[in-house]
Amino acid sequence: MTLDELRREVLEANRELVRRGLVLYTFGNASGLWLRQGLVVIKPSGVPFEELTEEQMVVTDLDGRVVEGRLRPSSDLATHLEIYRAFGAGGVVHTHSTYATAWAQAGREIPCYGTTQADYCRGPVPVTAPLEATEISGDYERNTGRTIVRRFSGLNPREAPWVLVHGHGPFTWGATPREALFHAVILEEVARLAWLTVSLNPAAEPLPQVHIDRHFLRKHGPQASYGQPKD
């Protein structure tokens, strides 16, 4: 992949957030990592999605220094960088999508009530601890990333490609910006289904782990049987 190709993919991921109804105005961002060169392409801060162009995408290094671009990068850049460094992702997406954000504001993880979630997550959707006052008043965006990384102590970010930041909203990741976007779409649907589930039955129980594992591993395990074999 070239840097220009990554710019186009990141631009398309940002535009798709609007088409999928996951963002309003400037609420959210998508980025991608060019690992070979250690460069990140991200949406510029405060620019409406419908006005975005390929030339407006901002290129930074993994320390957040702007390498290419005339505009300031997204204010969430430091959070994205923490995820890249810790999880080996190639794309990161942040939204304030309605149902996922509601669970984040409630400070509740999303239990795995059904196989829709189990297909992409080997358990509940994690939620972070609230940030301390000093973390909020300090390097806020970087500390947001750090609290995400802390929450994944003992968890595999490939078995839960998303997180709810307490009081804030969801972040998702994947091998590419396109996959991170896909996970953002699925997470919003999972959050909506979970809300409907507990509305219909407040005593609903999560699936047993053996059922979760069966669905997750048939898509993502070494003996995955879902879809067509890759050449």
XYZ file of C-alpha atoms in Angstrom:
231
model
C 0.000 0.000 0.000
C 1.171 3.527 -0.772
C 0.537 6.633 1.293
C -1.878 7.930 -1.365
C -3.815 4.666 -1.239
C -4.043 4.921 2.553
C -5.264 8.520 2.274
C -8.052 7.386 -0.039
C -9.003 4.508 2.253
C -9.111 6.769 5.317
C -11.165 9.354 3.432
C -13.616 6.666 2.336
C -13.872 5.292 5.890
C -14.735 8.759 7.194
C -17.358 9.255 4.487
C -18.845 5.830 5.199
C -19.353 6.812 8.848
C -21.864 9.375 7.602
C -23.535 6.980 5.169
C -23.962 4.433 7.958
C -25.489 7.023 10.293
C -22.743 6.670 12.909
C -21.751 10.343 13.132
C -23.381 13.771 13.226
C -21.624 16.901 11.965
C -17.992 16.446 13.118
C -18.618 13.864 15.877
C -16.055 11.187 15.093
C -13.032 10.242 13.023
C -11.239 7.426 11.235
C -7.524 6.903 10.785
C -5.106 4.423 9.237
C -1.532 3.344 9.893
C 1.161 2.909 7.221
C 3.242 0.587 9.350
C 6.220 0.310 7.017
C 6.882 4.043 7.299
C 5.411 4.586 10.770
C 2.903 7.155 9.478
C -0.724 7.757 10.430
C -3.375 9.314 8.187
C -6.299 10.883 10.064
C -9.265 13.186 9.522
C -8.573 16.893 10.140
C -10.116 18.435 13.256
C -13.514 20.081 12.989
C -14.006 19.675 9.229
C -17.515 18.445 8.345
C -17.465 14.988 6.804
C -19.317 16.086 3.671
C -16.556 18.620 2.932
C -13.619 16.236 3.309
C -11.174 15.772 0.453
C -8.185 13.501 0.016
C -5.848 16.492 0.205
C -7.242 17.476 3.616
C -6.226 14.207 5.262
C -3.442 14.864 7.776
C -0.335 12.676 7.938
C 1.549 12.380 11.236
C 4.271 10.196 12.669
C 3.657 7.897 15.631
C 4.647 10.704 18.004
C 1.866 12.909 16.633
C 4.081 15.298 14.654
C 2.454 16.484 11.425
C 4.425 15.286 8.396
C 2.036 16.330 5.626
C -1.069 18.504 5.551
C -2.056 22.106 6.180
C -4.817 21.391 8.713
C -4.684 20.314 12.331
C -5.276 16.584 12.886
C -8.278 15.294 14.806
C -8.192 16.142 18.501
C -8.476 12.375 19.147
C -5.142 11.673 17.427
C -3.320 10.894 20.678
C -5.953 8.286 21.572
C -5.566 6.651 18.158
C -1.778 6.581 18.588
C -2.026 4.767 21.925
C -4.236 2.122 20.294
C -1.825 1.707 17.387
C 1.160 1.295 19.672
C -0.534 -1.187 22.017
C -2.782 -3.307 19.792
C -0.988 -3.641 16.455
C -3.995 -2.228 14.606
C -3.920 -0.820 11.084
C -7.053 1.316 11.420
C -8.962 3.055 14.227
C -12.454 4.567 14.266
C -14.153 6.717 16.890
C -17.835 7.648 16.827
C -20.584 8.919 19.090
C -23.114 6.498 17.613
C -26.348 6.488 19.582
C -26.671 3.068 21.186
C -22.989 2.354 21.788
C -22.561 5.807 23.315
C -25.590 5.266 25.554
C -23.946 2.140 27.013
C -20.704 4.099 27.455
C -22.524 6.916 29.238
C -24.208 4.380 31.494
C -20.769 2.960 32.295
C -21.962 -0.525 31.353
C -20.244 -3.208 29.329
C -22.456 -4.914 26.763
C -23.039 -8.548 27.727
C -22.917 -11.071 24.906
C -26.608 -11.888 24.710
C -26.519 -13.471 21.281
C -24.561 -14.871 18.388
C -24.530 -11.569 16.475
C -22.067 -10.284 19.041
C -20.297 -13.617 19.471
C -19.418 -13.652 15.776
C -17.055 -10.718 16.368
C -16.358 -10.584 20.103
C -15.419 -13.443 22.412
C -17.365 -12.040 25.352
C -18.825 -8.721 26.518
C -17.923 -5.377 24.957
C -15.510 -3.869 27.523
C -16.062 -0.477 29.127
C -13.218 1.533 30.634
C -12.994 2.925 34.132
C -13.830 6.623 34.490
C -10.873 8.943 34.040
C -9.449 10.511 37.175
C -9.669 14.304 37.522
C -5.914 14.609 36.978
C -6.177 12.548 33.779
C -8.907 14.851 32.478
C -7.072 18.064 33.336
C -3.760 16.683 32.040
C -3.027 15.086 28.652
C -6.678 14.173 28.189
C -6.653 12.499 24.771
C -3.508 10.489 25.484
C -4.901 9.470 28.871
C -8.081 8.314 27.144
C -5.928 5.990 25.058
C -4.038 4.832 28.104
C -7.230 3.930 29.970
C -8.292 1.868 26.933
C -4.984 0.022 26.995
C -5.267 -0.559 30.763
C -8.747 -2.021 30.290
C -7.299 -4.599 27.916
C -4.864 -5.968 30.452
C -5.569 -9.704 30.237
C -7.778 -9.274 27.148
C -6.962 -9.921 23.511
C -7.743 -6.873 21.318
C -8.320 -9.226 18.392
C -11.053 -11.024 20.349
C -12.761 -7.739 21.268
C -11.989 -5.197 18.521
C -13.758 -2.377 20.324
C -14.215 -0.590 23.623
C -16.636 1.816 25.272
C -14.865 4.751 26.894
C -16.775 5.573 30.073
C -18.901 8.699 29.617
C -17.543 9.269 26.115
C -18.197 6.733 23.364
C -16.865 3.814 21.318
C -13.489 3.233 19.693
C -12.997 0.335 17.293
C -9.965 -1.004 15.449
C -8.942 -3.521 12.831
C -6.210 -4.549 10.432
C -7.248 -1.720 8.076
C -9.372 1.450 8.280
C -12.064 -0.452 6.391
C -12.108 -3.222 8.998
C -12.160 -0.710 11.867
C -15.167 0.928 10.183
C -16.853 -2.471 9.802
C -16.412 -3.091 13.530
C -17.911 0.347 14.320
C -20.999 -0.548 12.292
C -21.325 -3.957 13.957
C -20.789 -2.489 17.431
C -23.644 -0.037 16.985
C -25.952 -2.872 15.916
C -24.787 -5.019 18.842
C -25.458 -2.130 21.242
C -28.941 -1.607 19.779
C -29.791 -5.307 20.010
C -28.577 -5.461 23.613
C -30.698 -2.446 24.567
C -33.757 -4.050 22.963
C -32.971 -7.344 24.706
C -32.870 -5.873 28.216
C -35.933 -3.756 27.439
C -37.886 -6.898 26.583
C -36.371 -9.019 29.340
C -34.390 -7.241 32.092
C -33.387 -10.657 33.444
C -31.870 -11.848 30.152
C -28.685 -13.864 30.610
C -25.598 -13.789 28.387
C -24.860 -16.790 26.213
C -22.754 -19.505 27.854
C -19.065 -19.222 26.963
C -19.118 -22.488 25.010
C -21.736 -20.989 22.668
C -19.802 -17.729 22.332
C -16.588 -19.614 21.556
C -18.290 -21.775 18.949
C -19.488 -18.749 16.980
C -16.338 -16.675 17.391
C -13.937 -19.456 16.422
C -15.886 -20.563 13.359
C -15.103 -17.120 11.929
C -11.766 -16.290 13.516
C -10.123 -19.452 14.804
C -7.338 -21.486 13.158
C -9.977 -23.914 11.859
C -12.444 -21.209 10.799
C -15.179 -22.645 8.587
C -17.150 -19.498 7.725
C -16.903 -18.065 4.210
C -14.775 -19.231 1.334
C -11.173 -20.491 1.572
C -8.507 -17.925 0.735
C -6.152 -18.636 -2.119
